[in-house]
CSV table of C-alpha atoms in Angstrom, one decimal:
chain,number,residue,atom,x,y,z
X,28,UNK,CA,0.0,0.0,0.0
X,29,UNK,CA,1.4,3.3,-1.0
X,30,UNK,CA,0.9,6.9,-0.6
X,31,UNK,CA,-0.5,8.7,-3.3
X,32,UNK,CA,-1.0,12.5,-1.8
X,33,UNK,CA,2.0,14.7,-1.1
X,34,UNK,CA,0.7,16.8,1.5
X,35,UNK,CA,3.2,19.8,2.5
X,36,UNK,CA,4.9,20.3,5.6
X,37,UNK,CA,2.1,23.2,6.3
X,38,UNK,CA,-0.4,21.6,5.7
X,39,UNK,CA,-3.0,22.1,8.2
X,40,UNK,CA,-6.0,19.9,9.3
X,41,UNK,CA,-8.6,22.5,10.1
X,42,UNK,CA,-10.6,19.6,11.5
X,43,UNK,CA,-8.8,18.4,13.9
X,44,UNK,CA,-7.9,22.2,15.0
X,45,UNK,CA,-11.7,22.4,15.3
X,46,UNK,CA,-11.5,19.8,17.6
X,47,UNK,CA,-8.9,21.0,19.7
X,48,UNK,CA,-10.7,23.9,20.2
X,49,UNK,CA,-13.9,22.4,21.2
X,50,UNK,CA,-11.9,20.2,23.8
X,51,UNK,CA,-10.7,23.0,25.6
X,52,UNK,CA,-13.1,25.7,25.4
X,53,UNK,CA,-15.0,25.8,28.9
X,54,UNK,CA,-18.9,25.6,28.8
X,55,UNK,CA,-20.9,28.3,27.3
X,56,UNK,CA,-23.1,28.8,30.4
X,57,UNK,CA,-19.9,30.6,32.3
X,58,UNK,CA,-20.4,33.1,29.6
X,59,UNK,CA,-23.8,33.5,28.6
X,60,UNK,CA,-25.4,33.3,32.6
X,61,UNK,CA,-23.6,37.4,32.0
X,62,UNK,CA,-25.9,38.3,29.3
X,63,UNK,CA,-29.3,37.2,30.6
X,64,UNK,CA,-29.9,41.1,29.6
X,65,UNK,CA,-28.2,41.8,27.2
X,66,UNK,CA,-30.5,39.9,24.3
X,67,UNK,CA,-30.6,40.7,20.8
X,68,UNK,CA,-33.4,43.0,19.1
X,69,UNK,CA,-35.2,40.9,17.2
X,70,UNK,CA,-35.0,42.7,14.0
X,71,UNK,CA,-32.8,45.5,12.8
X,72,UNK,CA,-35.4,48.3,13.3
X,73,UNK,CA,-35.8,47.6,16.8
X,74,UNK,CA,-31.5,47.7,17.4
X,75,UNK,CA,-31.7,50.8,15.7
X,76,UNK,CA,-33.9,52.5,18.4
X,77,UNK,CA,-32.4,50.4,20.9
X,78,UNK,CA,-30.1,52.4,22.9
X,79,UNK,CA,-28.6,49.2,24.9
X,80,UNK,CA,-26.7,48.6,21.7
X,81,UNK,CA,-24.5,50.1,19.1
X,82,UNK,CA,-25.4,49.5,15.3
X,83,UNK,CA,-22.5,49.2,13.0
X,84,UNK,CA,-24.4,50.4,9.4
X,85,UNK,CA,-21.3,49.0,7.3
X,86,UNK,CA,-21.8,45.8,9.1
X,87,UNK,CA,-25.3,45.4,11.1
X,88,UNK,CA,-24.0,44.3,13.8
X,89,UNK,CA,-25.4,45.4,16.8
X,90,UNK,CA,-23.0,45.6,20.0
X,91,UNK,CA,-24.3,46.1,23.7
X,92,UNK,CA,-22.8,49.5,24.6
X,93,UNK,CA,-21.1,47.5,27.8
X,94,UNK,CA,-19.0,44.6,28.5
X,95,UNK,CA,-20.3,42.1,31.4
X,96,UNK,CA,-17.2,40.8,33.2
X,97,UNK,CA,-17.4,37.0,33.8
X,98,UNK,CA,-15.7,34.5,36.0
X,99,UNK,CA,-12.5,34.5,34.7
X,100,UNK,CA,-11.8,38.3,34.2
X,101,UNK,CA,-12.9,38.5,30.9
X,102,UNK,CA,-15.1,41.0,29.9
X,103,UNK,CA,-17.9,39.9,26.6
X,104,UNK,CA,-20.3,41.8,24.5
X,105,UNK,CA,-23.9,40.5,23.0
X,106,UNK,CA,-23.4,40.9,19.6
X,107,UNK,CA,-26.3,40.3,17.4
X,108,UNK,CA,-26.2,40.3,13.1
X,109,UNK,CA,-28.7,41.6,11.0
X,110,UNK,CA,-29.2,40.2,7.1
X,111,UNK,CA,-28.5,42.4,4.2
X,112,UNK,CA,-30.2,39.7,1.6
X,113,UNK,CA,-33.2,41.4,-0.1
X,114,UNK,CA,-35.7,38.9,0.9
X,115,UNK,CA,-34.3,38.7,4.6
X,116,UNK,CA,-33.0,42.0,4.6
X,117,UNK,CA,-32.9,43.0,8.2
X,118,UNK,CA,-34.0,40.1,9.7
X,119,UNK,CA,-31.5,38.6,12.9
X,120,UNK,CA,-29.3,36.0,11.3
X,121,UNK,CA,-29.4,32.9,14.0
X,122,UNK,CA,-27.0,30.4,12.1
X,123,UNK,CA,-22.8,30.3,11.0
X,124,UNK,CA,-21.2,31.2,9.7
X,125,UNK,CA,-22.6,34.4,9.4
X,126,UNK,CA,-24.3,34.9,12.5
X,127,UNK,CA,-22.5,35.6,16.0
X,128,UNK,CA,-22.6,35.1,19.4
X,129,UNK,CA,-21.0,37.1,21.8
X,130,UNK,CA,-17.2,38.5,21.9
X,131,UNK,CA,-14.5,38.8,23.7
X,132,UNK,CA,-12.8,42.6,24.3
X,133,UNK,CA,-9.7,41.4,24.9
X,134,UNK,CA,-8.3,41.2,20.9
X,135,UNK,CA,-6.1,38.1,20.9
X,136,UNK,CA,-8.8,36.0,22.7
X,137,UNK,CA,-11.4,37.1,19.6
X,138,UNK,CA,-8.7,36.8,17.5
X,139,UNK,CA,-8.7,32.9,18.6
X,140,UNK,CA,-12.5,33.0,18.2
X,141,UNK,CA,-12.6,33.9,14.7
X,142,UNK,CA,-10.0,31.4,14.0
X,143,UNK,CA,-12.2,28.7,15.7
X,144,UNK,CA,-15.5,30.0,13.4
X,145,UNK,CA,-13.0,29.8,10.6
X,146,UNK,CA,-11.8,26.2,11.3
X,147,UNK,CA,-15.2,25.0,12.3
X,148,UNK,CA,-17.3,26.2,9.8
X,149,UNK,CA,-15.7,27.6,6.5
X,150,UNK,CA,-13.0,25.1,6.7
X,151,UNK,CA,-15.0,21.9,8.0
X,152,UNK,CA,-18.2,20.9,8.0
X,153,UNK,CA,-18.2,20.6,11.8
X,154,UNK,CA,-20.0,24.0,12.6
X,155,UNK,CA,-22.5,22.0,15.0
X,156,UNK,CA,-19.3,22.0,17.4
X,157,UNK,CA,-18.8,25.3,17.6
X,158,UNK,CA,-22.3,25.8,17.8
X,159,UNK,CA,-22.3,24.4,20.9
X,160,UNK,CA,-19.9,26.8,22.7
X,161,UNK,CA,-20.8,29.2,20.7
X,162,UNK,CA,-24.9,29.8,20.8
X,163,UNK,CA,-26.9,32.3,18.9
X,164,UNK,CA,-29.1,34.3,20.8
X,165,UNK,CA,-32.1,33.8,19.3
X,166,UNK,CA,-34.2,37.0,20.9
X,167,UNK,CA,-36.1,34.7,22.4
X,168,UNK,CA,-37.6,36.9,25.5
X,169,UNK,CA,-36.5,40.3,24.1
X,170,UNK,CA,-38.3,43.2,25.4
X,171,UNK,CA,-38.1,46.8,23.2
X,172,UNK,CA,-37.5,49.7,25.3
X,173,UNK,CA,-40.6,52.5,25.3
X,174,UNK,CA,-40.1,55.2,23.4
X,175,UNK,CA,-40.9,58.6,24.9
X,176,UNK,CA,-40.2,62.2,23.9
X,177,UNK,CA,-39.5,63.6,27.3
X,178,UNK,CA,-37.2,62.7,30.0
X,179,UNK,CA,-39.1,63.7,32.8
X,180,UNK,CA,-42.1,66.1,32.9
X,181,UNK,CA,-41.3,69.0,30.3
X,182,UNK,CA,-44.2,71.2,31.7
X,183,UNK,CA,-42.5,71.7,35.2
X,184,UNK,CA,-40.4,75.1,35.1
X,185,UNK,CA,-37.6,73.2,37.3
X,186,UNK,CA,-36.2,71.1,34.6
X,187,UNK,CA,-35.7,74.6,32.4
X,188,UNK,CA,-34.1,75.9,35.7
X,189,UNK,CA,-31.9,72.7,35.9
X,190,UNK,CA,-30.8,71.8,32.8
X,191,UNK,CA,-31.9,74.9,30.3
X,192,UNK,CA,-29.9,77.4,32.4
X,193,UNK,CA,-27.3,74.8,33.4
X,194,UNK,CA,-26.5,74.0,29.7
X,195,UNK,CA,-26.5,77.8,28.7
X,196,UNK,CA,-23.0,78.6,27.1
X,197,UNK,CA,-21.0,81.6,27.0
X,198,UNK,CA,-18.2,83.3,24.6
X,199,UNK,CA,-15.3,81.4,26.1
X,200,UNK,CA,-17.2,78.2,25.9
X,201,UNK,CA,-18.6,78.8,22.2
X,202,UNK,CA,-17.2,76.6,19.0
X,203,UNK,CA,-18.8,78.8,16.5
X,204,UNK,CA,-16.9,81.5,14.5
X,205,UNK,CA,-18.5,85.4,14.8
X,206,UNK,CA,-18.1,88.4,12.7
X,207,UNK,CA,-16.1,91.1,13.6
X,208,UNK,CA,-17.5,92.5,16.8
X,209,UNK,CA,-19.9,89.8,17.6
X,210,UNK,CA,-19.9,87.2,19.9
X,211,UNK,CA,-21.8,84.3,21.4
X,212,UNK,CA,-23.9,86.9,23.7
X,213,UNK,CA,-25.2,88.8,20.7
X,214,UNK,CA,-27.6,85.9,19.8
X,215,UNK,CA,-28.7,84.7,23.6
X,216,UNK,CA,-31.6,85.9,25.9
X,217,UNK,CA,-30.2,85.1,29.3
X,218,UNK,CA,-33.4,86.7,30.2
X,219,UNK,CA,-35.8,84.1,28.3
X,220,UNK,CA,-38.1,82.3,30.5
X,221,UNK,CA,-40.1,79.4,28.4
X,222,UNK,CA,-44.0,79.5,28.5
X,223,UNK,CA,-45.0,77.2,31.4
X,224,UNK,CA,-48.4,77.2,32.8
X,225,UNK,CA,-49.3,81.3,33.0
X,226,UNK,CA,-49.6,81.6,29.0
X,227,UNK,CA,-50.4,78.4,27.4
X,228,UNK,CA,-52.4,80.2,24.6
X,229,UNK,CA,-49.7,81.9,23.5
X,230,UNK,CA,-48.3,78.5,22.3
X,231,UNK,CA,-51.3,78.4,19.8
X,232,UNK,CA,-49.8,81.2,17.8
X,233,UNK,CA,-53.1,82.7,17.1
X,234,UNK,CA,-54.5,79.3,16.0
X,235,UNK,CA,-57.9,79.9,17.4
X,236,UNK,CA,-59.7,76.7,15.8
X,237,UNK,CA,-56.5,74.2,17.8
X,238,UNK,CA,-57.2,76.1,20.9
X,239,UNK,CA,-60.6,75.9,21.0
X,240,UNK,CA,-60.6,71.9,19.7
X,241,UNK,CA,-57.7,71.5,22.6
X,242,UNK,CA,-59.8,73.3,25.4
X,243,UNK,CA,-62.7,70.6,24.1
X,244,UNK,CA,-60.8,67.8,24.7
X,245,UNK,CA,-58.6,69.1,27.8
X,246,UNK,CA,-60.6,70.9,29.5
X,247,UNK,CA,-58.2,73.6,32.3
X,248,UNK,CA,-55.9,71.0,32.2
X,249,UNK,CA,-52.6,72.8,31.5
X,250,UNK,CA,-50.2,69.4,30.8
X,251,UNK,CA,-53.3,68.2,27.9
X,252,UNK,CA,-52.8,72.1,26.4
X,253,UNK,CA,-49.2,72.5,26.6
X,254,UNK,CA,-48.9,69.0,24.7
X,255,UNK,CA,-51.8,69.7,22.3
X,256,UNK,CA,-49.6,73.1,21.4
X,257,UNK,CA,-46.3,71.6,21.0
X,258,UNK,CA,-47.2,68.2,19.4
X,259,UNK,CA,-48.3,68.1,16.0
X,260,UNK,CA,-50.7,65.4,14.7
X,261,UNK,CA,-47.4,64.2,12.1
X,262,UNK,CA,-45.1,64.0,15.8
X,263,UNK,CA,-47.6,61.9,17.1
X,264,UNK,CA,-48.0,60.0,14.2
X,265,UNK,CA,-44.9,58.9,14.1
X,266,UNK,CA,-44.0,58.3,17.6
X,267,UNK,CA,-47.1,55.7,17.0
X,268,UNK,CA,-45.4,54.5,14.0
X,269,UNK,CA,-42.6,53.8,16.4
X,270,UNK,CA,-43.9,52.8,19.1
X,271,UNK,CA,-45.6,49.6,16.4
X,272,UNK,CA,-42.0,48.8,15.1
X,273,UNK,CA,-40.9,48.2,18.4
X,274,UNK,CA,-43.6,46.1,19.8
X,275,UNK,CA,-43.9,43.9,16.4
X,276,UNK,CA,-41.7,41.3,16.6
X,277,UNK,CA,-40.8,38.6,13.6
X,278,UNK,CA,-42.1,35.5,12.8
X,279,UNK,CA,-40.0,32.6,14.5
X,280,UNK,CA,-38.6,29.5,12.3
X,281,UNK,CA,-37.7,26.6,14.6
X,282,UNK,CA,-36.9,23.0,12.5
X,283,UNK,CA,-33.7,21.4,11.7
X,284,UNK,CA,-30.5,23.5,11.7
X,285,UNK,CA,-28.3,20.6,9.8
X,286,UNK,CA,-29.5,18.6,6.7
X,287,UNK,CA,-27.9,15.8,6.5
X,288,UNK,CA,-28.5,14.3,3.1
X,289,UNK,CA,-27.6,11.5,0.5
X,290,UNK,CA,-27.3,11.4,-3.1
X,291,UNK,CA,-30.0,10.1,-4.7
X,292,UNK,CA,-32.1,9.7,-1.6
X,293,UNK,CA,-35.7,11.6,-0.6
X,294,UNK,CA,-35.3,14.3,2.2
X,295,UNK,CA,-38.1,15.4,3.9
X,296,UNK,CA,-38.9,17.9,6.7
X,297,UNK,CA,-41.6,20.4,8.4
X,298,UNK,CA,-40.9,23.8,9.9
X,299,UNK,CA,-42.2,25.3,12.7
X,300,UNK,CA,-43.9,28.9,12.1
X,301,UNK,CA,-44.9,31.0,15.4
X,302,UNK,CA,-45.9,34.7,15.5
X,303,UNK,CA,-45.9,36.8,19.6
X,304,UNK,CA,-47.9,39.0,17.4
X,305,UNK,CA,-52.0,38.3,17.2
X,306,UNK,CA,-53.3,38.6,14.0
X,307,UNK,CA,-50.4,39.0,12.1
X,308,UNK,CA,-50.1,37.1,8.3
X,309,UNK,CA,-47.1,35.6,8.0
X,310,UNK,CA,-45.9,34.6,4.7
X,311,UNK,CA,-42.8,32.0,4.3
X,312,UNK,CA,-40.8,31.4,1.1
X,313,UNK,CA,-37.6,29.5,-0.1
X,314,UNK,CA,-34.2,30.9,-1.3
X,315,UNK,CA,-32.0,29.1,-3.9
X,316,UNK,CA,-33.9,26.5,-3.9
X,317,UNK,CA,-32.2,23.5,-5.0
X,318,UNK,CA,-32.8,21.2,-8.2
X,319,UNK,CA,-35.7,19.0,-7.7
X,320,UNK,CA,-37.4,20.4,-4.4
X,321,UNK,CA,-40.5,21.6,-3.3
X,322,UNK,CA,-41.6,23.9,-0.1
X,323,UNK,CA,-45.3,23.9,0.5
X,324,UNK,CA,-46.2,27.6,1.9
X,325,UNK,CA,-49.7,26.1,3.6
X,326,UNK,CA,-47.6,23.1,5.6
X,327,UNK,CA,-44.2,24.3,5.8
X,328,UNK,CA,-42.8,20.9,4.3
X,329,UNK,CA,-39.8,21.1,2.1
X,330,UNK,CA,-39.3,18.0,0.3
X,331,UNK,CA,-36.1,16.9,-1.9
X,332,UNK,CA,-35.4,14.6,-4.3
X,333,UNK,CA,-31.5,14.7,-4.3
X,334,UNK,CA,-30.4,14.2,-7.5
X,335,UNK,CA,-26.9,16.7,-7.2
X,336,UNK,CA,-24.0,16.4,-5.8
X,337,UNK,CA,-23.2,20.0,-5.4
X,338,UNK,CA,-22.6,22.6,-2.4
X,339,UNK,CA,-26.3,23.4,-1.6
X,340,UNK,CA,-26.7,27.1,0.4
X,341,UNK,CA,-30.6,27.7,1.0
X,342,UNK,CA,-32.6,29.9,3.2
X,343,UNK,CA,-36.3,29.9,4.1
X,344,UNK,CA,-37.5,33.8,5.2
X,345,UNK,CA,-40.6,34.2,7.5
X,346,UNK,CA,-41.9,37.7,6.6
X,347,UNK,CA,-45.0,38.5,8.5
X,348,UNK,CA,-47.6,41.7,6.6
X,349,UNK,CA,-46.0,44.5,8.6
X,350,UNK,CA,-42.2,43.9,7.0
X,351,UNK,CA,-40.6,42.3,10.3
X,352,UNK,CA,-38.4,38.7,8.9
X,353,UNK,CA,-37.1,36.0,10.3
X,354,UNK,CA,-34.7,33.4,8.4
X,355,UNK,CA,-33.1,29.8,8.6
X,356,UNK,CA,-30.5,28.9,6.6
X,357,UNK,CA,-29.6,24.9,8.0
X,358,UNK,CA,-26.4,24.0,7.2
X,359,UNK,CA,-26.1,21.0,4.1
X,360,UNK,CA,-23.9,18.2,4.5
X,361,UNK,CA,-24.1,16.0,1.8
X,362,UNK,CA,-22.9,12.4,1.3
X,363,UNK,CA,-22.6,10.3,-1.6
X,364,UNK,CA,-22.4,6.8,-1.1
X,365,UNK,CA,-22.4,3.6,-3.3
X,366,UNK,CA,-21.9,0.1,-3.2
X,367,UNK,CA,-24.2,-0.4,-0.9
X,368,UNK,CA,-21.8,2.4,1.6
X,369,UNK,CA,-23.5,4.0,5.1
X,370,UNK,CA,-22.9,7.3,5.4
X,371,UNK,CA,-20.9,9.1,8.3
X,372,UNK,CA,-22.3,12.4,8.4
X,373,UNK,CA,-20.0,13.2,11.3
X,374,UNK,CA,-17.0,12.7,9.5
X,375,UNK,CA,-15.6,15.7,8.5
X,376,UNK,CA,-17.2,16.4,5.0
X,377,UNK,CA,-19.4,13.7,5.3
X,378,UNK,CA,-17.9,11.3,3.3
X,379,UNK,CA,-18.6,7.5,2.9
């Protein structure tokens, strides 16, 4: 029996590093018990107006703003990764290698991480391992911030006396450029006292049809007047508008996250389609769709008749009627056996 490859002296069995890696890498818990809150926004709207995390646009990835610190020292951030396909656009991404967990601050000890997604999942087919010290946060139990205009109550004079006066500037403290002979005390009114309670009509600029409709509704009640003056029907439309983005969350896929499949063999399976939202219509289609297959929108049964052996990348997108996604993209290991062979689809490429 004789060799017939001629491997180098570099090179390197990403596999077995994989393994390595999984062998000594502690138990996710240790990590993960530190970011109980800390979960991802469920889609990319809601990490925008999330101020708990940081959205990287070139990227979407959202970031928590802070690090927990765990047992060991270490301090970790949620990070959570949006979609930028066009049918899952914006939708949380909840598989590898494209999706995340969370990350070290420390560079050399994500540096090792991203060697480890590299080995395990780009490299190898063994992306279940990392998986498994790795976990997607999933959203599951996410709750959006409320939204509000004010911090505090905007129609009490002590928050202008506080933070109005306290924040007023003057020419040593000024970044803008004057003309000759003017400063930053040529355009303030140190004297200027907002409208509070004693004037609220003046806050209706001479509107006398909203003033009249706002004393109908509000009666002497000076808060209902103020904010009938100051908020326009378009600002309250769209703190509504906002207000519904946050609280409508995506459609959830849960089925199989690895397809393990043989050439010319039948592969069958169901997904599972759940909505926190009542009433919502949720729609589900197929991506890429390979040669030979068939997803049935009414059961959520994709069946295949495998009949290529070729790298298969697919994605089914849950989209429910007010634009909110969800996806799952299972990972594909296929196997092509003959001679009556048994496949070992933990091998690492699942060969016969």
């Amino acid at each position: 029996m004789y060799r017939v490859d001629d491997p180098s002296i570099n090179h390197i069995n990403y596999a077995q590093r994989c393994r390595t890696w999984f062998v000594n890498e502690p138990l996710p818990d240790v990590y993960l018990n530190e970011l109980l809150r800390r979960l991802c926004p469920c889609s990319i709207l809601q990490a925008i107006r999330d101020r708990r995390f940081r959205l990287n646009l070139n990227t979407f990835y959202a970031r928590s703003r802070f690090s927990r610190r765990v047992f060991s020292g270490e301090r970790i951030y949620q990070r959570c990764c949006y979609s930028l396909a066009g049918k899952s656009f914006g939708s949380l991404i909840t598989n590898y290698p494209f999706g995340s967990s969370f990350i070290f601050r420390n560079t050399t000890l994500q540096a090792r991480n991203n060697e480890a997604l590299t080995d395990c999942c780009m490299r190898s087919s063994l992306c279940s391992l990392y998986l498994k010290k790795r976990p997607i946060n999933k959203c599951v139990g996410y709750k959006a911030p409320r939204k509000a205009w004010f911090w505090g109550d905007p129609h009490n004079p002590k928050y202008f006396t506080i933070f109005g006066q306290l924040w007023m500037i003057n020419a040593s403290d000024s970044l803008f450029t004057y003309s000759n002979g003017l400063s930053a005390s040529n355009y303030s009114d140190p004297n200027f006292t907002p409208i509070f309670g004693q004037n609220i009509q003046a806050l209706f600029a001479n509107n006398t049809e909203l003033y009249n409709q706002a004393v109908a509704q509000c009666g002497n009640n000076s808060e209902c007047l103020f904010d009938a003056a100051v908020v326009s029907k378009d600002t309250s439309q769209i703190y509504q508008d906002t207000s519904n983005q946050l609280e409508n969350f995506p459609p959830q896929i849960s089925g199989l996250t690895t397809y393990n499949v043989t050439y010319g063999n039948m592969f069958t399976t169901t997904l599972n389609i759940t909505d926190l939202n009542n009433g919502d219509i949720v729609t589900v289609e197929m991506t890429n769709p390979p040669i030979n297959s068939h997803f049935d929108r009414q059961t959520y049964t994709f069946t295949w008749n495998i009949s290529t052996y070729e790298n298969i990348s697919l994605t089914f997108v849950a989209t429910d009627n007010k634009g909110a996604r969800s996806e799952l993209a299972p990972q594909i290991i296929m196997c092509y056996c003959s001679n009556n062979g048994t496949c070992d689809y933990a091998a690492e490429m699942g060969y016969c």
